[in-house]
C-alpha positions as a Python dict, from the first residue, in 0.01 Angstrom:
ca = {
    (1, 'M'): (0, 0, 0),
    (2, 'E'): (192, -264, 189),
    (3, 'E'): (528, -381, 60),
    (4, 'A'): (417, -736, -29),
    (5, 'E'): (128, -610, -240),
    (6, 'F'): (347, -352, -411),
    (7, 'R'): (607, -618, -494),
    (8, 'A'): (339, -853, -631),
    (9, 'R'): (201, -581, -855),
    (10, 'V'): (545, -479, -979),
    (11, 'R'): (638, -843, -1045),
    (12, 'Y'): (316, -899, -1238),
    (13, 'T'): (375, -586, -1446),
    (14, 'V'): (738, -671, -1521),
    (15, 'Q'): (657, -1031, -1614),
    (16, 'T'): (358, -935, -1828),
    (17, 'L'): (534, -662, -2022),
    (18, 'T'): (853, -859, -2083),
    (19, 'S'): (677, -1182, -2178),
    (20, 'K'): (444, -1012, -2426),
    (21, 'N'): (725, -801, -2575),
    (22, 'P'): (1031, -1028, -2562),
    (23, 'E'): (1240, -831, -2810),
    (24, 'K'): (1139, -476, -2722),
    (25, 'H'): (1330, -254, -2485),
    (26, 'I'): (1117, -184, -2179),
    (27, 'F'): (1216, 72, -1919),
    (28, 'F'): (1098, 29, -1563),
    (29, 'I'): (1118, 361, -1383),
    (30, 'S'): (1084, 375, -1007),
    (31, 'P'): (910, 665, -834),
    (32, 'I'): (1059, 1009, -885),
    (33, 'F'): (1114, 1236, -586),
    (34, 'C'): (776, 1265, -421),
    (35, 'N'): (597, 1384, -111),
    (36, 'D'): (670, 1051, 57),
    (37, 'D'): (1043, 1128, 50),
    (38, 'M'): (980, 1408, 298),
    (39, 'G'): (741, 1222, 527),
    (40, 'E'): (807, 996, 822),
    (41, 'N'): (736, 664, 649),
    (42, 'R'): (961, 718, 350),
    (43, 'K'): (825, 415, 167),
    (44, 'A'): (927, 556, -171),
    (45, 'A'): (1290, 455, -109),
    (46, 'R'): (1182, 95, -55),
    (47, 'W'): (951, 110, -357),
    (48, 'R'): (1249, 216, -569),
    (49, 'E'): (1445, -84, -445),
    (50, 'I'): (1159, -320, -522),
    (51, 'V'): (1113, -192, -877),
    (52, 'G'): (1488, -234, -934),
    (53, 'E'): (1494, -583, -785),
    (54, 'E'): (1199, -701, -990),
    (55, 'A'): (1324, -547, -1314),
    (56, 'M'): (1666, -707, -1267),
    (57, 'R'): (1510, -1042, -1172),
    (58, 'I'): (1406, -1076, -1535),
    (59, 'S'): (1717, -1190, -1717),
    (60, 'S'): (1656, -995, -2033),
    (61, 'P'): (1887, -757, -2216),
    (62, 'F'): (1571, -567, -2308),
    (63, 'A'): (1454, -494, -1952),
    (64, 'H'): (1605, -177, -1811),
    (65, 'Y'): (1571, -20, -1468),
    (66, 'I'): (1596, 354, -1412),
    (67, 'N'): (1595, 493, -1062),
    (68, 'G'): (1340, 773, -1062),
    (69, 'L'): (1574, 988, -855),
    (70, 'E'): (1804, 1003, -1157),
    (71, 'L'): (1521, 1176, -1343),
    (72, 'L'): (1394, 1396, -1062),
    (73, 'G'): (1595, 1378, -743),
    (74, 'D'): (1477, 1683, -554),
    (75, 'P'): (1159, 1887, -509),
    (76, 'S'): (1266, 2178, -729),
    (77, 'G'): (1099, 2018, -1033),
    (78, 'L'): (767, 1963, -856),
    (79, 'S'): (474, 2198, -810),
    (80, 'C'): (361, 2308, -467),
    (81, 'D'): (169, 1983, -410),
    (82, 'Y'): (491, 1778, -446),
    (83, 'V'): (319, 1552, -697),
    (84, 'H'): (306, 1734, -1031),
}
């Protein structure tokens, strides 16, 4: 997926969830360590930035961003396919 489309989808998701649940805590988690982190393109790093930017763009004390690398930052927690 291209960056512009990814950003548009993230923005839509963030706006929809926060507008329909204005007083509920919502956690936006960027991608965990994945196969893309070991490839040449390494788009996952940029995807993490975009999720963080869009989550923080919403000025709500109920919208929280968690970098997926804080949850799983290396391949030791993944199966041999680097996805599960």
